[in-house]
XYZ file of C-alpha atoms in Angstrom:
655
model
C -1.644 -19.869 -24.636
C -2.454 -16.229 -23.940
C -1.145 -13.659 -26.424
C 0.566 -10.372 -25.653
C -2.472 -8.396 -26.870
C -4.785 -10.406 -24.603
C -2.422 -9.763 -21.686
C -2.536 -6.026 -22.318
C -6.353 -6.253 -22.230
C -6.146 -6.972 -18.496
C -4.858 -3.420 -18.087
C -6.704 -1.703 -20.948
C -10.212 -2.748 -19.831
C -10.284 -0.792 -16.529
C -8.384 2.159 -18.038
C -10.949 2.256 -20.870
C -13.723 2.211 -18.264
C -12.060 5.200 -16.574
C -11.946 7.133 -19.882
C -15.560 6.332 -20.844
C -16.966 7.233 -17.414
C -14.822 10.347 -17.056
C -15.259 11.687 -20.600
C -18.797 10.574 -21.451
C -20.929 9.340 -18.550
C -19.932 11.827 -15.859
C -20.256 15.076 -17.909
C -23.058 14.107 -20.331
C -25.223 11.341 -18.863
C -25.162 12.135 -15.161
C -23.052 12.276 -12.004
C -25.284 9.624 -10.403
C -25.815 7.400 -13.444
C -25.956 3.664 -12.634
C -24.264 2.964 -15.966
C -20.942 3.968 -14.382
C -21.075 0.989 -12.046
C -22.090 -1.363 -14.863
C -19.181 -0.196 -17.057
C -16.651 -0.674 -14.244
C -17.995 -4.125 -13.329
C -18.003 -5.221 -16.987
C -14.434 -3.983 -17.518
C -13.027 -5.646 -14.404
C -14.958 -8.847 -15.181
C -13.089 -9.051 -18.486
C -9.816 -8.341 -16.662
C -10.586 -11.162 -14.210
C -11.328 -13.641 -17.013
C -8.140 -12.714 -18.839
C -6.176 -12.927 -15.568
C -7.396 -16.508 -15.099
C -6.362 -17.199 -18.706
C -2.908 -15.763 -17.983
C -2.555 -17.956 -14.884
C -3.593 -21.061 -16.821
C -1.097 -20.204 -19.577
C 1.795 -19.812 -17.125
C 0.854 -23.124 -15.455
C 0.693 -24.810 -18.869
C 4.021 -23.290 -19.905
C 5.646 -24.389 -16.677
C 7.548 -21.112 -16.373
C 7.245 -17.456 -17.246
C 5.949 -16.353 -20.653
C 8.272 -13.923 -22.396
C 6.962 -11.309 -24.798
C 9.117 -8.951 -26.834
C 9.447 -5.522 -25.235
C 8.772 -2.350 -27.225
C 11.241 0.504 -27.279
C 10.015 3.645 -25.557
C 13.099 5.865 -25.489
C 16.893 5.465 -25.707
C 19.330 7.226 -23.337
C 23.127 6.812 -23.381
C 22.894 3.610 -25.364
C 20.224 2.203 -23.046
C 16.762 1.290 -24.181
C 13.857 2.022 -21.884
C 11.240 -0.460 -22.984
C 7.579 -1.082 -22.362
C 6.555 -4.682 -21.954
C 4.872 -7.399 -19.918
C 6.207 -9.935 -17.429
C 4.012 -13.016 -17.046
C 5.276 -15.371 -14.360
C 3.951 -16.960 -11.186
C 4.166 -13.766 -9.135
C 2.481 -11.636 -11.813
C -0.420 -14.003 -12.425
C -1.140 -14.558 -8.720
C -1.180 -10.788 -8.187
C -3.459 -10.329 -11.205
C -5.925 -12.848 -9.774
C -5.889 -11.094 -6.400
C -6.282 -7.557 -7.784
C -8.928 -8.293 -10.414
C -11.124 -10.752 -8.473
C -11.176 -8.813 -5.204
C -11.724 -5.544 -7.081
C -14.651 -7.100 -8.980
C -16.425 -8.151 -5.781
C -15.832 -4.724 -4.242
C -17.274 -2.949 -7.308
C -20.418 -5.103 -7.135
C -20.727 -4.243 -3.450
C -20.173 -0.543 -4.229
C -23.206 -0.288 -6.537
C -25.423 -0.484 -3.446
C -23.112 1.104 -0.882
C -22.586 4.266 -2.978
C -26.204 4.497 -4.163
C -27.486 8.047 -3.900
C -24.041 9.600 -3.508
C -23.610 12.784 -5.546
C -20.237 11.582 -6.836
C -21.388 8.110 -7.935
C -19.916 8.306 -11.466
C -16.759 9.996 -10.208
C -16.327 7.181 -7.664
C -16.380 4.436 -10.299
C -14.087 6.421 -12.586
C -11.522 6.685 -9.780
C -11.927 3.014 -8.848
C -11.325 1.987 -12.475
C -8.182 4.126 -12.607
C -6.966 2.720 -9.275
C -7.424 -0.881 -10.399
C -5.794 -0.189 -13.783
C -2.799 1.452 -12.086
C -2.202 -1.573 -9.872
C -2.547 -3.973 -12.804
C -0.103 -1.868 -14.835
C 2.375 -1.994 -11.934
C 2.096 -5.773 -11.675
C 2.526 -6.351 -15.426
C 5.485 -3.961 -15.894
C 8.678 -5.446 -17.345
C 10.726 -2.267 -16.982
C 11.696 -0.351 -13.843
C 10.751 3.063 -15.323
C 7.425 1.665 -16.508
C 6.906 0.243 -13.027
C 7.720 3.590 -11.389
C 5.170 5.409 -13.586
C 2.391 3.068 -12.449
C 3.759 3.158 -8.909
C 3.166 6.912 -8.826
C -0.197 6.543 -10.559
C -1.293 4.183 -7.763
C -0.372 6.928 -5.290
C -2.205 9.627 -7.267
C -5.396 7.573 -7.663
C -5.347 6.632 -3.954
C -5.194 10.368 -3.177
C -8.375 10.873 -5.210
C -10.191 7.995 -3.482
C -9.112 8.703 0.101
C -10.179 12.319 -0.378
C -13.309 11.340 -2.318
C -15.519 13.239 0.127
C -13.262 16.277 -0.191
C -15.835 18.580 1.423
C -15.025 16.841 4.729
C -11.881 18.423 6.240
C -10.809 15.087 7.736
C -10.972 13.342 4.333
C -9.022 16.118 2.591
C -6.375 16.054 5.336
C -6.114 12.244 5.176
C -5.624 12.322 1.395
C -2.841 14.905 1.687
C -1.212 12.965 4.517
C -1.219 9.707 2.514
C 0.159 11.442 -0.556
C 2.992 13.234 1.267
C 4.142 10.310 3.440
C 4.184 7.852 0.529
C 6.146 10.427 -1.508
C 8.874 10.344 1.159
C 9.287 6.628 0.569
C 9.057 7.062 -3.196
C 12.072 9.373 -3.070
C 14.147 6.400 -1.911
C 12.787 4.312 -4.788
C 13.736 7.093 -7.226
C 17.266 7.234 -5.790
C 17.599 3.484 -6.395
C 16.591 3.972 -10.044
C 19.094 6.834 -10.441
C 21.814 4.694 -8.839
C 21.230 2.018 -11.472
C 21.237 4.663 -14.207
C 24.617 6.099 -13.217
C 26.095 2.602 -12.831
C 24.694 1.254 -16.082
C 28.057 0.561 -17.759
C 28.558 -2.754 -15.952
C 25.130 -3.884 -17.159
C 25.698 -2.815 -20.741
C 29.138 -4.466 -20.824
C 27.432 -7.804 -20.059
C 24.564 -7.333 -22.502
C 22.048 -6.459 -19.775
C 19.599 -3.562 -19.469
C 19.850 -1.755 -16.087
C 16.114 -0.986 -16.170
C 14.780 -4.380 -17.270
C 13.198 -6.231 -14.328
C 14.513 -9.644 -15.309
C 17.956 -8.283 -16.236
C 18.324 -6.639 -12.813
C 17.650 -9.965 -11.091
C 19.891 -11.821 -13.574
C 22.674 -9.289 -12.938
C 22.719 -10.431 -9.334
C 22.796 -14.092 -10.329
C 25.760 -13.714 -12.732
C 27.671 -11.398 -10.410
C 27.377 -8.147 -12.395
C 26.064 -6.426 -9.260
C 28.149 -6.742 -6.102
C 26.503 -7.323 -2.718
C 27.218 -3.723 -1.660
C 25.597 -2.278 -4.798
C 22.680 -4.683 -4.408
C 22.326 -3.540 -0.799
C 22.127 0.160 -1.649
C 19.648 -0.399 -4.466
C 17.564 -2.769 -2.323
C 17.400 -0.321 0.608
C 16.260 2.456 -1.761
C 13.534 0.230 -3.160
C 12.540 -0.846 0.319
C 12.056 2.798 1.313
C 9.416 3.021 -1.425
C 7.887 -0.247 -0.234
C 7.763 1.028 3.364
C 5.753 4.055 2.236
C 3.235 2.162 0.125
C 2.860 -0.751 2.573
C 2.690 1.552 5.626
C 5.661 0.052 7.438
C 7.007 1.667 10.592
C 7.714 4.615 10.735
C 5.734 5.444 7.541
C 2.555 3.847 8.946
C 0.571 6.872 10.121
C -1.210 7.577 6.822
C -3.058 4.258 6.557
C -5.442 4.533 9.579
C -6.395 8.063 8.478
C -7.160 6.716 4.994
C -10.355 5.282 6.559
C -11.951 8.670 5.825
C -12.656 7.437 2.305
C -15.677 5.226 1.472
C -15.509 1.753 3.042
C -15.189 -0.090 -0.324
C -12.142 2.096 -1.031
C -10.657 1.017 2.292
C -11.343 -2.606 1.372
C -9.573 -2.281 -1.985
C -6.588 -0.341 -0.610
C -6.095 -2.748 2.294
C -6.775 -6.009 0.517
C -5.505 -6.004 -3.036
C -3.961 -2.790 -4.285
C -1.912 -0.013 -2.758
C -0.583 -1.632 0.402
C 0.177 -4.860 -1.479
C 2.334 -2.871 -3.925
C 5.208 -2.545 -1.438
C 5.295 -6.284 -0.736
C 5.093 -6.947 -4.471
C 8.059 -4.634 -5.140
C 10.303 -6.459 -2.669
C 9.116 -9.815 -4.029
C 9.706 -8.782 -7.646
C 13.318 -7.903 -6.893
C 13.836 -10.622 -4.285
C 17.147 -11.907 -5.778
C 18.473 -8.347 -5.453
C 17.505 -8.229 -1.774
C 18.759 -11.750 -1.158
C 22.215 -10.759 -2.448
C 22.631 -8.360 0.499
C 22.529 -9.806 4.005
C 22.193 -6.305 5.437
C 19.187 -5.473 3.248
C 17.445 -8.703 4.270
C 18.104 -7.900 7.915
C 16.545 -4.442 7.513
C 13.453 -5.903 5.827
C 13.019 -8.584 8.524
C 13.511 -6.193 11.431
C 11.203 -3.492 10.042
C 8.562 -6.152 9.319
C 8.786 -7.689 12.800
C 8.663 -4.327 14.580
C 5.739 -3.196 12.405
C 3.803 -6.418 13.090
C 3.891 -6.047 16.878
C 3.777 -2.226 16.913
C 0.580 -1.954 14.860
C -1.048 -4.904 16.633
C -0.512 -3.211 20.013
C -2.295 -0.044 18.834
C -5.165 -2.141 17.456
C -5.822 -3.456 20.994
C -7.572 -0.246 22.091
C -9.131 1.242 18.955
C -12.887 1.835 19.084
C -13.526 2.472 15.387
C -13.911 -0.877 13.586
C -12.306 0.445 10.400
C -9.274 1.646 12.373
C -8.999 -1.733 14.085
C -8.852 -3.310 10.637
C -6.430 -0.619 9.428
C -3.907 -1.392 12.172
C -4.525 -5.059 11.491
C -3.513 -4.493 7.868
C -0.313 -2.720 8.914
C 0.501 -5.624 11.238
C -0.180 -8.278 8.587
C 1.934 -6.393 6.055
C 4.649 -6.521 8.702
C 4.273 -10.308 8.688
C 4.765 -10.340 4.921
C 7.871 -8.156 5.095
C 9.174 -10.281 7.973
C 8.751 -13.363 5.795
C 10.622 -11.791 2.885
C 13.391 -10.694 5.246
C 13.980 -14.249 6.523
C 13.988 -15.619 2.962
C 10.461 -17.049 3.003
C 9.465 -15.667 -0.392
C 6.620 -18.082 -1.151
C 5.233 -17.789 2.407
C 5.095 -13.977 2.085
C 3.177 -14.112 -1.202
C 0.963 -16.889 0.162
C 0.017 -14.643 3.090
C -0.556 -11.714 0.719
C -2.880 -13.999 -1.261
C -4.927 -15.242 1.705
C -4.922 -11.832 3.405
C -6.503 -10.223 0.344
C -9.608 -12.371 0.710
C -10.163 -12.261 4.467
C -9.283 -8.574 4.780
C -11.648 -7.606 1.940
C -14.261 -9.759 3.679
C -13.783 -7.950 6.999
C -13.883 -4.469 5.489
C -17.018 -5.133 3.452
C -18.654 -6.705 6.505
C -17.668 -3.589 8.482
C -19.358 -1.556 5.759
C -22.509 -3.644 6.242
C -22.423 -2.968 9.978
C -21.915 0.776 9.519
C -24.700 0.860 6.924
C -27.024 -0.980 9.319
C -26.496 1.239 12.384
C -26.836 4.573 10.623
C -23.303 5.321 9.461
C -21.198 5.147 12.617
C -18.214 2.790 12.906
C -17.689 3.330 16.634
C -18.057 -0.076 18.286
C -19.015 1.482 21.625
C -22.450 2.278 20.167
C -23.113 -1.117 18.619
C -23.688 -4.493 20.326
C -26.374 -7.176 20.016
C -26.225 -7.405 16.200
C -25.627 -11.172 15.997
C -29.302 -12.099 15.543
C -30.165 -8.996 13.514
C -27.340 -9.465 10.976
C -26.703 -13.247 10.787
C -24.955 -13.252 7.391
C -22.655 -10.393 8.308
C -21.954 -11.940 11.710
C -20.986 -15.251 10.086
C -18.710 -13.417 7.644
C -16.975 -11.425 10.416
C -16.550 -14.596 12.485
C -14.894 -16.435 9.557
C -12.710 -13.438 8.724
C -11.760 -12.941 12.382
C -10.785 -16.594 12.826
C -8.689 -16.420 9.646
C -6.958 -13.217 10.735
C -6.230 -14.823 14.115
C -4.680 -17.855 12.409
C -7.173 -20.487 13.581
C -7.387 -23.853 11.800
C -8.609 -24.445 9.076
C -9.016 -20.865 7.873
C -6.804 -19.427 5.117
C -4.856 -17.231 7.526
C -3.806 -20.289 9.563
C -1.933 -21.883 6.671
C -0.117 -18.788 5.440
C 0.801 -17.479 8.916
C 2.098 -20.932 9.873
C 4.367 -20.907 6.815
C 5.891 -17.597 7.927
C 6.435 -18.727 11.517
C 7.917 -22.026 10.317
C 10.508 -20.310 8.093
C 11.453 -17.814 10.812
C 11.860 -20.664 13.337
C 14.088 -22.736 11.044
C 16.344 -19.852 10.025
C 19.806 -19.819 11.595
C 20.058 -16.032 11.548
C 19.835 -14.237 14.896
C 17.503 -11.591 13.466
C 15.122 -14.369 12.328
C 14.858 -15.705 15.871
C 14.150 -12.194 17.173
C 11.368 -11.525 14.686
C 9.942 -15.021 15.290
C 9.191 -14.154 18.919
C 7.862 -10.738 17.888
C 5.525 -12.519 15.463
C 4.267 -14.889 18.185
C 3.440 -11.967 20.480
C 1.635 -10.319 17.537
C -0.410 -13.543 17.099
C -1.819 -13.115 20.621
C -2.531 -9.419 20.117
C -4.211 -10.011 16.748
C -6.599 -12.608 18.132
C -7.431 -10.368 21.093
C -8.201 -7.149 19.185
C -10.130 -8.945 16.450
C -12.448 -10.771 18.823
C -12.705 -7.718 21.033
C -14.252 -6.121 17.940
C -16.476 -9.163 17.268
C -17.806 -9.185 20.833
C -18.323 -5.406 21.017
C -20.278 -5.382 17.741
C -22.342 -8.559 17.921
C -22.712 -9.555 21.595
C -24.550 -7.866 24.465
C -27.316 -5.332 23.873
C -27.737 -2.777 21.116
C -26.557 0.684 22.204
C -28.299 2.885 19.654
C -25.842 3.097 16.760
C -25.376 6.465 15.083
C -28.133 8.075 17.199
C -26.055 7.510 20.333
C -22.765 8.616 18.749
C -22.126 12.280 19.636
C -19.929 12.655 16.534
C -22.836 11.740 14.238
C -25.592 14.184 13.252
C -28.470 11.684 13.489
C -31.749 12.430 15.252
C -33.997 9.532 14.169
C -33.936 6.111 15.794
C -31.774 3.659 13.851
C -33.146 0.118 13.467
C -30.353 -2.386 12.678
C -30.982 -4.730 9.777
C -29.201 -7.076 7.420
C -27.786 -5.417 4.323
C -29.251 -5.713 0.795
C -28.458 -8.803 -1.269
C -25.775 -7.176 -3.438
C -23.913 -6.241 -0.256
C -24.277 -9.724 1.229
C -23.387 -11.897 -1.804
C -19.810 -10.529 -2.165
C -19.030 -11.218 1.499
C -20.427 -14.768 1.171
C -18.107 -15.416 -1.802
C -15.172 -13.943 0.109
C -16.104 -16.035 3.175
C -16.062 -19.222 1.075
C -12.662 -18.220 -0.314
C -11.416 -17.544 3.225
C -12.526 -21.017 4.274
C -10.932 -22.844 1.351
C -8.010 -21.100 -0.412
C -5.501 -21.788 2.349
C -5.497 -25.581 2.146
C -6.687 -25.904 -1.451
C -3.997 -23.896 -3.288
C -1.130 -25.084 -1.062
C -2.211 -28.562 0.138
C -0.205 -30.702 2.522
C -1.106 -33.800 0.529
C -1.660 -34.421 -3.162
C -5.258 -33.488 -4.081
C -5.026 -34.957 -7.571
C -5.478 -31.937 -9.785
C -3.587 -29.835 -7.233
C -0.225 -31.361 -6.223
C 1.317 -31.044 -2.766
C 2.647 -27.549 -1.922
C 1.435 -26.324 -5.315
C 1.396 -22.623 -4.463
C 4.852 -22.654 -2.872
C 6.360 -24.535 -5.799
C 4.603 -22.383 -8.395
C 5.413 -18.993 -6.909
C 9.051 -19.687 -6.017
C 10.232 -20.214 -9.637
C 12.968 -17.648 -10.219
C 12.725 -16.321 -6.664
C 16.104 -17.425 -5.382
C 17.168 -20.249 -3.112
C 14.173 -20.737 -0.827
C 13.484 -24.214 0.560
C 9.901 -25.480 0.868
C 9.569 -26.663 4.494
C 7.422 -29.505 5.813
C 4.380 -28.682 7.939
C 5.401 -28.163 11.577
C 2.547 -29.584 13.692
C 4.024 -28.561 17.042
C 4.527 -24.962 15.964
C 1.025 -24.885 14.445
C -0.477 -26.125 17.737
C 1.536 -23.631 19.810
C 0.571 -20.648 17.617
C -3.086 -21.769 17.624
C -3.112 -22.033 21.427
C -1.603 -18.547 21.686
C -4.328 -17.206 19.364
C -7.060 -19.021 21.320
C -5.742 -17.520 24.566
C -6.132 -14.054 22.998
C -9.736 -14.879 22.043
C -10.397 -16.207 25.555
C -9.062 -13.028 27.161
C -11.302 -10.914 24.909
C -14.276 -13.072 25.931
C -13.511 -12.722 29.657
C -13.156 -8.968 29.380
C -16.118 -8.157 27.137
C -18.692 -10.992 27.246
C -18.462 -13.200 30.357
C -20.489 -12.500 33.478
C -17.330 -11.311 35.236
C -16.941 -8.327 32.821
C -13.410 -7.547 33.866
C -12.844 -4.749 31.336
C -13.149 -1.845 33.806
C -10.794 -3.480 36.314
C -8.391 -4.350 33.477
C -8.373 -0.734 32.225
C -7.669 0.524 35.765
C -4.686 -1.795 36.141
C -3.300 -0.923 32.706
C -4.379 2.737 32.568
C -0.912 4.070 31.678
C -0.368 1.556 28.889
C -3.952 2.019 27.695
C -3.446 5.780 27.385
C -0.181 5.299 25.513
C -1.751 2.856 23.054
C -4.849 5.009 22.594
C -2.544 7.899 21.708
C -0.818 5.614 19.160
C 2.521 6.146 20.926
C 2.098 9.880 20.137
C 3.503 9.389 16.640
C 0.889 11.654 15.051
C 1.782 14.396 17.514
C 5.467 13.791 16.880
C 5.031 14.129 13.126
C 2.487 16.945 13.056
C 3.416 19.067 16.070
C 7.143 18.509 16.504
C 8.479 17.668 13.039
C 5.990 19.515 10.824
C 5.152 22.618 12.865
C 8.163 23.141 15.134
C 10.967 21.800 12.958
C 9.729 22.329 9.423
C 7.607 25.468 9.758
C 9.207 27.178 12.754
C 12.832 26.329 12.040
C 13.476 25.168 8.502
C 10.802 27.190 6.709
C 11.591 30.277 8.821
C 15.312 29.947 8.029
C 14.599 29.555 4.335
C 12.286 32.558 4.480
C 15.056 34.584 6.138
C 17.562 33.514 3.472
C 15.024 34.351 0.780
C 14.320 37.840 2.130
C 17.849 38.851 3.099
C 20.038 36.994 0.612
C 18.067 36.089 -2.505
C 15.952 39.233 -2.467
C 19.110 41.230 -1.581
C 20.886 39.929 -4.686
C 17.850 40.731 -6.824
C 17.597 44.256 -5.367
C 21.349 44.830 -5.890
C 21.130 43.720 -9.519
C 18.137 46.014 -9.927
C 20.040 49.026 -8.510
C 23.146 48.317 -10.582
C 21.048 47.959 -13.698
C 19.174 51.178 -13.105
C 22.396 53.117 -12.374
C 24.139 51.712 -15.439
C 21.077 52.592 -17.445
C 21.136 56.183 -16.182
C 24.872 56.457 -16.979
C 24.359 55.129 -20.498
C 21.383 57.434 -20.941
C 23.552 60.421 -19.989
C 26.097 59.369 -22.561
C 23.466 59.430 -25.286
C 23.997 63.125 -26.216
C 23.324 62.838 -29.931
C 26.685 64.462 -30.762
C 28.658 62.423 -33.304
C 32.027 63.807 -32.197
C 31.469 62.468 -28.706
C 30.634 59.000 -30.051
C 33.816 59.145 -32.195
C 35.991 59.978 -29.190
C 34.571 57.072 -27.148
C 35.022 54.667 -30.051
C 38.620 55.774 -30.617
C 39.384 55.380 -26.915
C 37.983 51.869 -26.979
C 40.089 50.863 -30.014
C 43.251 52.234 -28.404
C 42.478 50.380 -25.167
C 42.026 47.059 -26.939
C 45.230 47.598 -28.966
C 47.198 48.440 -25.800
C 45.981 45.274 -24.039
C 47.007 43.260 -27.074
C 50.534 44.719 -27.054
C 50.966 44.047 -23.331
C 49.691 40.448 -23.211
C 50.641 39.103 -26.656
């Protein structure tokens, strides 16, 4: 059985790596020292081993492992504690974060080779991983919020890693500001619990303890209306971190960071934090029908909205970015219809195939000279066989094709939405089916543009790239290929192995669903729906077929298709003009032109006016007092006597 100290090691190892690299390696050994990568890999390897130990301990225990919390501070009779929660959700998240991060760090040692900020990169990556692990382990809401903000701060550092590029600096600021808007809702939820703590304390519960908050719902300490307000506030924070509509615009721009950063953000850390938050407090959400409806509707709209934009993107990393937003929508949709285990199952499988796709995209960009524009690729299938195989496996999984991991988890979500009696569940079910078609189309559009046809010159042909020499495509070095092979194997197997339809001996039927749902509420584990699985697979295959007809077949219908759909194509390429809406209308015209100008006017005419008036009064009073300072004692005596008489008269009148 794992101890509390060993559990804390999962967090302390990457944070120690951050301190050593930042305080010793970076300033004293060298900004490009390879030792930085070795320290990070060693630290996260230990975290991965201890995460597996934690998972085995929870399985052995049959339920969550409870450790005593440690008092941090006391306010109004409430204790704010620091502690660890080890249950099914925590351990699955630890496995995802640590294992995926480890593979990405190994990949990064080659990808970031020669970069002037090599040591700084691994310091930031260690901090990022530690922040996410701290968030997952947290037993207290305040403790969770601290790590929640630290995840945001470290993502700012990584997205803006190449801060000398204006686009990277702007993307980092955009991500930081938009996620802060959501975090404000999360903070309001915490304050709401703080000011309504008496009902908790009267029942022996702590309003900040994660388990006590969920238990308060179970025993009726929190009413459905209170639960709804708190849940909506938390969901606002989740929308920001998980890039849900309309807080989605920061995530595609986050592609300005190094590709391994994109892989970690999209697969296992920041964007998964929002889904984790809703899952952690699922009983709270489940207590409010309205909150569940909001989660389901936002998830369904996000799934189809982001997928539609992904149809026309030409940058492979942006295609994958909109894919991530869409898949996160699936997860939120699942939580909203009560499919808790299905949502976490999809988070689990998505982490592997999305990390696979991003690292493979990094291989492609590395091979063609640094560009990620698919219009200048093509014909790479024979030149990059390992990467092609990895992208094909990842693309099939993302599309939900049997027997890939994505097939099993996406089917679980669709099955729960179909069987729900709620009207909103039926609505989001059909939205999800449309998104299935779109996902398959845009993913295999990318596959065909990159790997089929003839090579179009790569970075040399890209007018946005400053490359003069001819670029010869080639397969990536071994340390960039091995991680994607491991991720490809995981993508092929984890779906049916961890949640099998039949008893596999060591792994019982529906193991993942049964394991993860402990303490999650009232979810029912549904039987496999063959008809629905066939229908969704056929829809996905039709999307792949359309992509083939448009981009590969001898008919090459893409130009005719673009002519017919020119208006829609323009709208999608402009991303529904949301960036313009936010930046031009809201930011410049509303905020700067109206709000900021009004505040500036108030500041100059009112605030400054008050200050100037006080200044004038003070100076005049000072001059008057100065004139009274004659140095004649008789004058001082007269003033004093007058004052005494005045006070005495007031006393006689008002006594």
